[in-house]
Tab-separated table of C-alpha atoms and ligand atoms in Angstrom:
chain	number	residue	atom	x	y	z
A	125	MET	CA	-50.151	-43.113	131.015
A	126	PRO	CA	-52.536	-42.239	133.921
A	127	PRO	CA	-52.624	-38.599	135.035
A	128	SER	CA	-49.931	-37.886	137.585
A	129	LEU	CA	-50.805	-37.303	141.242
A	130	PRO	CA	-49.483	-34.069	142.731
A	131	PHE	CA	-46.194	-34.501	144.612
A	132	VAL	CA	-47.158	-31.569	146.859
A	133	ASP	CA	-50.790	-30.380	146.748
A	134	LEU	CA	-50.917	-26.608	147.152
A	135	LYS	CA	-54.257	-26.354	145.327
A	136	SER	CA	-56.165	-28.313	147.994
A	137	GLN	CA	-54.524	-26.226	150.684
A	138	TYR	CA	-55.591	-23.012	148.939
A	139	ALA	CA	-59.153	-24.326	148.580
A	140	ARG	CA	-59.216	-24.824	152.361
A	141	LEU	CA	-57.693	-21.431	153.176
A	142	LYS	CA	-59.069	-19.257	150.368
A	143	PRO	CA	-61.214	-16.882	152.488
A	144	SER	CA	-58.394	-16.248	154.950
A	145	ILE	CA	-55.598	-15.909	152.363
A	146	ASP	CA	-57.666	-13.684	150.090
A	147	ALA	CA	-58.724	-11.409	152.973
A	148	ARG	CA	-55.163	-11.050	154.231
A	149	LEU	CA	-53.777	-10.315	150.769
A	150	ARG	CA	-56.528	-7.744	150.176
A	151	ARG	CA	-55.615	-6.007	153.430
A	152	VAL	CA	-52.021	-5.612	152.220
A	153	LEU	CA	-53.223	-4.268	148.855
A	154	ASP	CA	-55.374	-1.771	150.756
A	155	HIS	CA	-52.646	-0.468	153.090
A	156	GLY	CA	-49.912	-0.705	150.471
A	157	GLN	CA	-46.954	-1.244	152.823
A	158	TYR	CA	-45.267	-3.885	150.688
A	159	ILE	CA	-41.904	-3.705	152.428
A	160	LEU	CA	-41.811	-4.416	156.184
A	161	GLY	CA	-45.545	-3.812	156.499
A	162	PRO	CA	-47.355	-4.690	159.738
A	163	GLU	CA	-47.862	-8.342	158.667
A	164	VAL	CA	-44.099	-8.923	158.825
A	165	ALA	CA	-43.840	-8.036	162.534
A	166	GLU	CA	-47.082	-9.907	163.224
A	167	LEU	CA	-45.720	-13.023	161.518
A	168	GLU	CA	-42.411	-12.783	163.417
A	169	ALA	CA	-44.308	-12.665	166.725
A	170	GLU	CA	-46.515	-15.612	165.723
A	171	LEU	CA	-43.601	-17.751	164.490
A	172	ALA	CA	-41.621	-17.095	167.688
A	173	LYS	CA	-44.682	-18.008	169.751
A	174	PHE	CA	-45.280	-21.150	167.681
A	175	CYS	CA	-41.842	-22.586	168.387
A	176	GLY	CA	-41.087	-20.928	171.728
A	177	ALA	CA	-38.085	-18.911	170.512
A	178	SER	CA	-37.409	-15.475	171.987
A	179	PHE	CA	-36.764	-13.735	168.655
A	180	CYS	CA	-37.699	-14.316	165.026
A	181	VAL	CA	-36.342	-12.287	162.119
A	182	THR	CA	-37.929	-13.037	158.747
A	183	VAL	CA	-35.848	-12.816	155.575
A	184	ALA	CA	-36.167	-13.149	151.809
A	185	SER	CA	-35.360	-16.889	151.560
A	186	GLY	CA	-34.009	-19.862	153.435
A	187	THR	CA	-30.665	-19.224	151.787
A	188	GLU	CA	-30.562	-15.704	153.254
A	189	ALA	CA	-31.595	-17.187	156.610
A	190	LEU	CA	-28.371	-19.195	156.463
A	191	ARG	CA	-26.153	-16.421	155.102
A	192	LEU	CA	-27.086	-13.608	157.497
A	193	PRO	CA	-26.173	-15.375	160.777
A	194	LEU	CA	-22.768	-16.250	159.281
A	195	MET	CA	-22.364	-12.537	158.473
A	196	VAL	CA	-23.228	-11.658	162.091
A	197	GLU	CA	-20.484	-14.069	163.208
A	198	GLU	CA	-18.105	-12.441	160.682
A	199	ILE	CA	-17.234	-15.789	159.164
A	200	GLY	CA	-14.987	-15.437	156.137
A	201	THR	CA	-11.605	-16.178	154.601
A	202	GLY	CA	-9.575	-18.791	156.453
A	203	ASP	CA	-12.556	-20.110	158.398
A	204	ALA	CA	-13.720	-23.730	158.243
A	205	VAL	CA	-17.462	-24.383	158.440
A	206	PHE	CA	-18.482	-28.020	158.962
A	207	LEU	CA	-21.620	-29.299	157.243
A	208	PRO	CA	-23.053	-32.562	155.956
A	209	ALA	CA	-22.224	-33.590	152.392
A	210	PHE	CA	-25.746	-34.951	151.954
A	211	THR	CA	-27.758	-31.730	151.799
A	212	PHE	CA	-29.242	-29.084	149.531
A	213	PRO	CA	-26.537	-26.891	147.913
A	214	ALA	CA	-27.573	-23.731	149.808
A	215	THR	CA	-25.991	-25.039	153.006
A	216	ALA	CA	-22.544	-24.935	151.403
A	217	GLU	CA	-23.213	-22.053	149.006
A	218	VAL	CA	-23.497	-19.401	151.710
A	219	VAL	CA	-20.213	-20.516	153.249
A	220	VAL	CA	-18.344	-20.205	149.957
A	221	ALA	CA	-20.101	-16.906	149.147
A	222	LEU	CA	-18.607	-15.404	152.327
A	223	GLY	CA	-15.090	-16.590	151.423
A	224	ALA	CA	-15.017	-19.341	154.059
A	225	THR	CA	-14.324	-23.021	153.365
A	226	PRO	CA	-16.944	-25.766	153.709
A	227	VAL	CA	-15.656	-28.967	155.271
A	228	PHE	CA	-17.921	-31.821	154.252
A	229	VAL	CA	-18.769	-34.339	156.954
A	230	ASP	CA	-20.507	-37.682	156.514
A	231	VAL	CA	-24.056	-38.334	157.704
A	232	ALA	CA	-25.220	-41.151	159.982
A	233	GLU	CA	-27.071	-43.962	158.233
A	234	ASN	CA	-29.795	-44.063	160.904
A	235	THR	CA	-30.717	-40.355	160.584
A	236	TYR	CA	-29.261	-39.017	157.260
A	237	ASN	CA	-28.113	-36.108	159.460
A	238	LEU	CA	-24.625	-34.967	160.429
A	239	ASP	CA	-22.783	-37.784	162.216
A	240	PRO	CA	-21.445	-36.328	165.505
A	241	ALA	CA	-18.487	-38.758	165.593
A	242	ALA	CA	-17.530	-37.800	162.032
A	243	LEU	CA	-17.840	-34.117	162.977
A	244	GLU	CA	-15.470	-34.517	165.896
A	245	ALA	CA	-12.933	-36.307	163.670
A	246	ALA	CA	-13.204	-33.612	160.977
A	247	VAL	CA	-12.665	-30.785	163.478
A	248	VAL	CA	-9.613	-32.502	164.972
A	249	GLN	CA	-8.185	-33.180	161.512
A	250	THR	CA	-8.783	-29.589	160.364
A	251	ARG	CA	-7.081	-28.238	163.475
A	252	ARG	CA	-4.150	-30.595	162.994
A	253	ALA	CA	-3.730	-29.624	159.326
A	254	GLY	CA	-3.377	-26.024	160.535
A	255	LYS	CA	-4.591	-24.293	157.358
A	256	LEU	CA	-8.115	-23.278	158.428
A	257	ARG	CA	-9.661	-22.031	161.676
A	258	PRO	CA	-12.623	-24.234	162.734
A	259	ARG	CA	-15.386	-21.639	163.286
A	260	ALA	CA	-18.879	-23.038	162.786
A	261	VAL	CA	-21.009	-26.113	162.208
A	262	MET	CA	-24.246	-26.214	160.242
A	263	PRO	CA	-26.269	-29.326	161.066
A	264	VAL	CA	-29.130	-29.927	158.614
A	265	ASP	CA	-32.489	-31.401	159.716
A	266	LEU	CA	-32.846	-33.456	156.577
A	267	PHE	CA	-36.366	-34.332	155.419
A	268	GLY	CA	-37.712	-32.699	158.605
A	269	LEU	CA	-35.978	-34.825	161.250
A	270	PRO	CA	-33.951	-32.722	163.736
A	271	ALA	CA	-30.207	-33.361	163.850
A	272	ASP	CA	-28.534	-34.558	167.069
A	273	TYR	CA	-28.142	-31.091	168.603
A	274	ALA	CA	-27.242	-32.451	172.047
A	275	ALA	CA	-24.162	-34.305	170.770
A	276	ILE	CA	-23.262	-31.618	168.228
A	277	GLY	CA	-23.627	-28.896	170.879
A	278	THR	CA	-21.161	-30.697	173.145
A	279	ILE	CA	-18.568	-30.994	170.366
A	280	ALA	CA	-19.158	-27.386	169.333
A	281	ALA	CA	-18.641	-26.164	172.910
A	282	GLN	CA	-15.380	-28.136	173.192
A	283	HIS	CA	-14.010	-26.630	169.995
A	284	GLY	CA	-15.543	-23.154	170.207
A	285	LEU	CA	-17.763	-23.584	167.146
A	286	PHE	CA	-20.829	-21.487	166.376
A	287	VAL	CA	-23.862	-23.748	165.710
A	288	LEU	CA	-26.247	-22.629	162.970
A	289	ALA	CA	-29.140	-25.062	162.457
A	290	ASP	CA	-30.228	-25.484	158.836
A	291	ALA	CA	-33.862	-26.186	159.635
A	292	ALA	CA	-35.098	-25.320	156.137
A	293	GLN	CA	-37.006	-28.623	156.084
A	294	SER	CA	-37.944	-29.017	159.743
A	295	PHE	CA	-39.921	-26.045	161.032
A	296	GLY	CA	-42.683	-27.599	163.151
A	297	ALA	CA	-40.588	-30.588	164.299
A	298	LYS	CA	-39.883	-31.294	167.959
A	299	VAL	CA	-37.410	-33.061	170.196
A	300	GLY	CA	-39.277	-33.938	173.400
A	301	ASN	CA	-41.214	-30.767	174.128
A	302	ARG	CA	-38.641	-28.452	172.518
A	303	ALA	CA	-39.459	-27.228	169.044
A	304	VAL	CA	-37.159	-26.531	166.112
A	305	GLY	CA	-36.190	-22.893	166.459
A	306	THR	CA	-34.947	-23.465	170.017
A	307	LEU	CA	-32.601	-26.433	169.539
A	308	ALA	CA	-29.537	-24.413	168.470
A	309	PRO	CA	-28.285	-20.903	169.324
A	310	VAL	CA	-29.406	-19.756	165.869
A	311	THR	CA	-31.835	-21.584	163.565
A	312	ALA	CA	-32.611	-20.871	159.914
A	313	THR	CA	-35.727	-22.035	158.108
A	314	SER	CA	-37.210	-21.702	154.618
A	315	PHE	CA	-40.695	-20.841	153.385
A	316	PHE	CA	-40.089	-22.105	149.838
A	317	PRO	CA	-43.601	-23.021	148.594
A	318	ALA	CA	-43.084	-26.794	148.872
A	319	LYS	CA	-41.807	-26.659	152.464
A	320	PRO	CA	-44.112	-27.786	155.310
A	321	LEU	CA	-44.858	-24.100	155.984
A	322	GLY	CA	-44.547	-22.543	152.538
A	323	ALA	CA	-45.197	-19.072	151.137
A	324	TYR	CA	-46.380	-18.223	147.601
A	325	GLY	CA	-42.853	-17.246	146.667
A	326	GLU	CA	-39.510	-17.005	148.462
A	327	GLY	CA	-39.159	-16.569	152.200
A	328	GLY	CA	-37.252	-17.612	155.287
A	329	ALA	CA	-36.802	-16.913	158.979
A	330	ILE	CA	-34.112	-16.931	161.640
A	331	PHE	CA	-34.725	-17.786	165.295
A	332	THR	CA	-32.492	-16.902	168.204
A	333	GLU	CA	-32.530	-16.342	171.956
A	334	ASP	CA	-30.065	-13.454	171.652
A	335	ALA	CA	-31.579	-9.952	171.404
A	336	ALA	CA	-28.340	-8.444	170.074
A	337	VAL	CA	-28.111	-11.065	167.293
A	338	ALA	CA	-31.749	-10.391	166.330
A	339	LYS	CA	-31.080	-6.658	166.176
A	340	THR	CA	-27.992	-7.142	163.987
A	341	LEU	CA	-29.932	-9.472	161.670
A	342	CYS	CA	-32.631	-6.784	161.255
A	343	SER	CA	-29.920	-4.305	160.358
A	344	ILE	CA	-28.169	-6.597	157.860
A	345	ARG	CA	-31.411	-7.495	156.071
A	346	ALA	CA	-31.990	-3.759	155.465
A	347	HIS	CA	-28.611	-2.682	154.017
A	348	GLY	CA	-26.866	-2.434	157.397
A	349	ALA	CA	-29.069	0.402	158.656
A	350	GLY	CA	-28.667	1.629	162.214
A	351	ASP	CA	-31.455	3.306	164.177
A	352	ASP	CA	-31.956	5.668	161.266
A	353	ARG	CA	-32.629	4.151	157.832
A	354	TYR	CA	-29.756	6.070	156.204
A	355	ASP	CA	-27.328	5.620	159.049
A	356	ILE	CA	-25.375	2.672	157.623
A	357	VAL	CA	-23.476	1.049	160.490
A	358	ARG	CA	-22.339	-2.219	158.898
A	359	LEU	CA	-22.203	-4.038	155.594
A	360	GLY	CA	-25.694	-5.282	154.838
A	361	THR	CA	-27.819	-6.521	152.003
A	362	ASN	CA	-31.437	-6.551	150.882
A	363	ALA	CA	-32.957	-9.661	152.420
A	364	ARG	CA	-36.397	-8.635	153.678
A	365	LEU	CA	-39.476	-10.872	153.486
A	366	ASP	CA	-42.244	-9.335	151.335
A	367	THR	CA	-45.324	-8.212	153.246
A	368	LEU	CA	-47.512	-10.193	150.814
A	369	GLN	CA	-45.628	-13.392	151.682
A	370	ALA	CA	-46.000	-12.632	155.396
A	371	ALA	CA	-49.766	-12.317	154.859
A	372	VAL	CA	-49.900	-15.731	153.147
A	373	LEU	CA	-47.817	-17.309	155.896
A	374	LEU	CA	-50.030	-15.850	158.648
A	375	ALA	CA	-53.047	-17.515	157.051
A	376	LYS	CA	-51.204	-20.824	156.642
A	377	LEU	CA	-49.897	-20.735	160.210
A	378	GLU	CA	-53.496	-20.967	161.466
A	379	ILE	CA	-53.718	-24.566	160.235
A	380	PHE	CA	-50.041	-25.535	160.403
A	381	ALA	CA	-50.312	-27.597	163.624
A	382	ASP	CA	-53.204	-29.532	162.099
A	383	GLU	CA	-51.248	-30.095	158.876
A	384	LEU	CA	-48.266	-31.408	160.854
A	385	LEU	CA	-50.554	-33.963	162.527
A	386	ALA	CA	-51.845	-35.019	159.106
A	387	ARG	CA	-48.266	-35.467	157.845
A	388	GLU	CA	-47.413	-37.601	160.877
A	389	ARG	CA	-50.549	-39.716	160.401
A	390	LEU	CA	-49.748	-40.309	156.714
A	391	ALA	CA	-46.105	-41.122	157.470
A	392	ALA	CA	-47.274	-43.691	160.041
A	393	GLU	CA	-49.591	-45.176	157.431
A	394	TYR	CA	-46.772	-45.432	154.854
A	395	ASP	CA	-44.606	-47.043	157.561
A	396	ARG	CA	-47.297	-49.566	158.455
A	397	LEU	CA	-47.999	-50.556	154.847
A	398	LEU	CA	-44.380	-50.731	153.709
A	399	GLY	CA	-43.134	-52.767	156.665
A	400	SER	CA	-39.633	-53.989	155.879
A	401	THR	CA	-39.986	-54.174	152.075
A	402	VAL	CA	-37.870	-50.996	151.705
A	403	VAL	CA	-35.658	-48.992	154.070
A	404	ARG	CA	-38.182	-46.668	155.710
A	405	PRO	CA	-37.402	-43.139	156.920
A	406	PRO	CA	-35.542	-42.883	160.206
A	407	ARG	CA	-37.602	-42.270	163.326
A	408	HIS	CA	-36.322	-41.455	166.767
A	409	ARG	CA	-38.205	-42.122	169.955
A	410	ASP	CA	-38.451	-38.605	171.343
A	411	MET	CA	-38.576	-36.775	167.992
A	412	LEU	CA	-41.568	-35.615	165.995
A	413	GLY	CA	-40.450	-34.856	162.443
A	414	ALA	CA	-41.988	-32.197	160.194
A	415	TRP	CA	-42.112	-34.716	157.301
A	416	ALA	CA	-40.990	-32.298	154.624
A	417	GLN	CA	-40.302	-35.499	152.692
A	418	TYR	CA	-41.125	-39.152	153.127
A	419	CYS	CA	-38.033	-40.858	151.693
A	420	VAL	CA	-37.409	-44.556	151.351
A	421	ARG	CA	-34.270	-46.315	150.194
A	422	VAL	CA	-34.239	-48.987	147.517
A	423	PRO	CA	-31.156	-50.468	145.842
A	424	ASN	CA	-32.797	-50.460	142.367
A	425	ARG	CA	-33.936	-46.854	142.805
A	426	ASP	CA	-33.924	-45.678	139.197
A	427	ALA	CA	-35.924	-48.679	137.934
A	428	VAL	CA	-38.420	-48.305	140.785
A	429	ARG	CA	-38.798	-44.622	140.010
A	430	GLU	CA	-39.516	-45.339	136.362
A	431	GLN	CA	-42.114	-47.957	137.220
A	432	LEU	CA	-43.910	-45.632	139.647
A	433	GLY	CA	-43.805	-42.830	137.078
A	434	GLY	CA	-45.497	-45.171	134.582
A	435	LYS	CA	-48.393	-45.502	137.040
A	436	GLY	CA	-48.725	-41.724	137.459
A	437	ILE	CA	-46.954	-41.682	140.839
A	438	PRO	CA	-44.468	-38.808	141.009
A	439	THR	CA	-41.270	-39.267	143.004
A	440	ALA	CA	-38.200	-37.112	143.554
A	441	ILE	CA	-34.554	-37.674	144.367
A	442	TYR	CA	-33.162	-35.588	147.224
A	443	TYR	CA	-30.252	-35.612	146.515
A	444	PRO	CA	-28.791	-37.540	143.577
A	445	LYS	CA	-25.202	-36.525	144.432
A	446	PRO	CA	-23.540	-35.599	147.716
A	447	LEU	CA	-21.966	-32.135	147.580
A	448	HIS	CA	-18.388	-33.405	147.316
A	449	PHE	CA	-19.392	-34.958	143.941
A	450	GLN	CA	-20.871	-31.714	142.578
A	451	PRO	CA	-18.646	-29.879	140.078
A	452	ALA	CA	-18.998	-26.600	142.001
A	453	TYR	CA	-17.906	-28.145	145.322
A	454	GLN	CA	-15.555	-30.990	144.360
A	455	ARG	CA	-12.521	-28.886	145.210
A	456	PHE	CA	-13.565	-28.779	148.873
A	457	GLY	CA	-13.898	-32.559	149.151
A	458	GLU	CA	-11.690	-35.616	149.141
A	459	GLY	CA	-13.326	-37.475	146.255
A	460	PRO	CA	-15.244	-40.732	145.876
A	461	GLY	CA	-15.111	-43.068	148.851
A	462	SER	CA	-14.321	-40.300	151.340
A	463	LEU	CA	-17.886	-39.965	152.709
A	464	PRO	CA	-19.329	-43.459	152.194
A	465	VAL	CA	-22.723	-43.058	153.873
A	466	SER	CA	-23.587	-39.870	151.950
A	467	GLU	CA	-22.495	-41.602	148.739
A	468	LYS	CA	-24.556	-44.741	149.379
A	469	VAL	CA	-27.698	-42.908	150.520
A	470	SER	CA	-27.658	-40.600	147.495
A	471	ARG	CA	-27.678	-43.690	145.226
A	472	GLU	CA	-30.715	-45.254	146.948
A	473	ILE	CA	-32.909	-42.423	148.231
A	474	LEU	CA	-36.393	-41.883	146.782
A	475	ALA	CA	-39.025	-39.395	147.967
A	476	LEU	CA	-42.709	-40.362	147.748
A	477	PRO	CA	-45.632	-37.931	147.563
A	478	MET	CA	-46.108	-36.363	151.023
A	479	HIS	CA	-48.473	-33.528	151.884
A	480	PRO	CA	-51.366	-33.083	154.321
A	481	TYR	CA	-54.016	-33.506	151.600
A	482	LEU	CA	-53.103	-37.077	150.639
A	483	ASP	CA	-55.833	-39.553	151.508
A	484	GLU	CA	-55.249	-43.013	152.910
A	485	ALA	CA	-56.508	-44.778	149.765
A	486	THR	CA	-53.847	-42.937	147.718
A	487	VAL	CA	-51.151	-43.788	150.273
A	488	ALA	CA	-52.228	-47.442	150.015
A	489	MET	CA	-52.082	-47.327	146.211
A	490	ILE	CA	-48.584	-45.743	146.282
A	491	ALA	CA	-47.318	-48.220	148.886
A	492	LYS	CA	-48.627	-51.186	146.861
A	493	ALA	CA	-47.028	-49.910	143.647
A	494	LEU	CA	-43.741	-49.293	145.461
A	495	MET	CA	-43.668	-52.775	146.987
A	496	GLU	CA	-44.347	-54.357	143.579
A	497	ALA	CA	-41.636	-52.272	141.929
A	498	ALA	CA	-39.062	-52.852	144.665
A	499	ALA	CA	-39.640	-56.633	144.887
B	712	PLP	C1	-31.594	-28.068	153.591
B	712	PLP	C2	-31.923	-26.780	152.907
B	712	PLP	N1	-31.165	-25.698	153.155
B	712	PLP	C3	-31.431	-24.517	152.577
B	712	PLP	C4	-32.472	-24.350	151.699
B	712	PLP	C5	-32.654	-23.029	151.029
B	712	PLP	O1	-33.903	-22.472	151.204
B	712	PLP	P1	-34.516	-21.473	150.089
B	712	PLP	O2	-34.872	-22.300	148.902
B	712	PLP	O3	-35.718	-20.901	150.777
B	712	PLP	O4	-33.489	-20.442	149.799
B	712	PLP	C6	-33.303	-25.429	151.411
B	712	PLP	C7	-34.467	-25.272	150.519
B	712	PLP	O5	-34.731	-25.839	149.554
B	712	PLP	C8	-33.019	-26.688	152.025
B	712	PLP	O6	-33.773	-27.763	151.774
């Protein structure tokens, strides 16, 4: 079997950034402020500037970036939180961890993101059933494409729902000239190493326009501290981003805009080569995705995957089961057939290698192998 290509190429990125990453890490080792050192505040200012948000609060992971805003909103027992069934488990996990109930909603086939019409129906049905209070909605920007925040915002306003964007995969994306981080009242992202902007370990960030929310998030991430460190004014947790990770992210942020352009160029090249031989990733006129993944859909997915693997082409399945099929979350769902688009997409989806260090010859080789396998 030929040697496998990297699915995400962090080694080439490090080769490009080595002087900057090494210098920044050395600076942290020299000053020794490993927790909330100066790089953390510097990164928060740079991230806010990058996306145009008023406030950025970094945290220990994307999962914490989702959990903390729900804590600020005091979401808990008896509350319904609406989220797509076709997502990474963390979106639902934080809801259940706080004692609230996830209500799974189907995705739209032309975006793989929360379907606004299905959201509206789910909110009305939940209200009518009278057991849970509709409190929040968590749209997910799957594969880096922003959800339909305009339509979701309208429904949320009508029903008094808090909107928390799960932008774990989409930092860097835009709708018109508005960047992810400013599309919802509160936005959570992840710096998991394989994300478009990834650390060398765990990390995440929350963006908001609300100074009071930002201040409460800073308190919660540090055990609920008030103005004094041992003045504990609310229930908190330990969810701070490491200074070393902030240093890595500051170095990577210097080339992030350039990397996003490379992702877009490679996605366009995949699109051009694949034509209509497979279902290509959704695109929307005024949106620029972050291309966390380049996912196609093929009916004979598992056979195609095996054939590509035999040629040394790695692929991944995000996600093989919608959440209402997962043993841990089945009890919150309505079983097979209840969310048909999520169920169908999870059977057909296949992610191809996508990172800024792919070259066009490799994209052409992958596209050719995919078309042969899918034929
Ligand atoms: C959609 C989505 N939500 C949440 C997360 C959680 O982020 P993290 O792994 O940084 O906790 C991820 C990351 O994999 C994700 O893809």
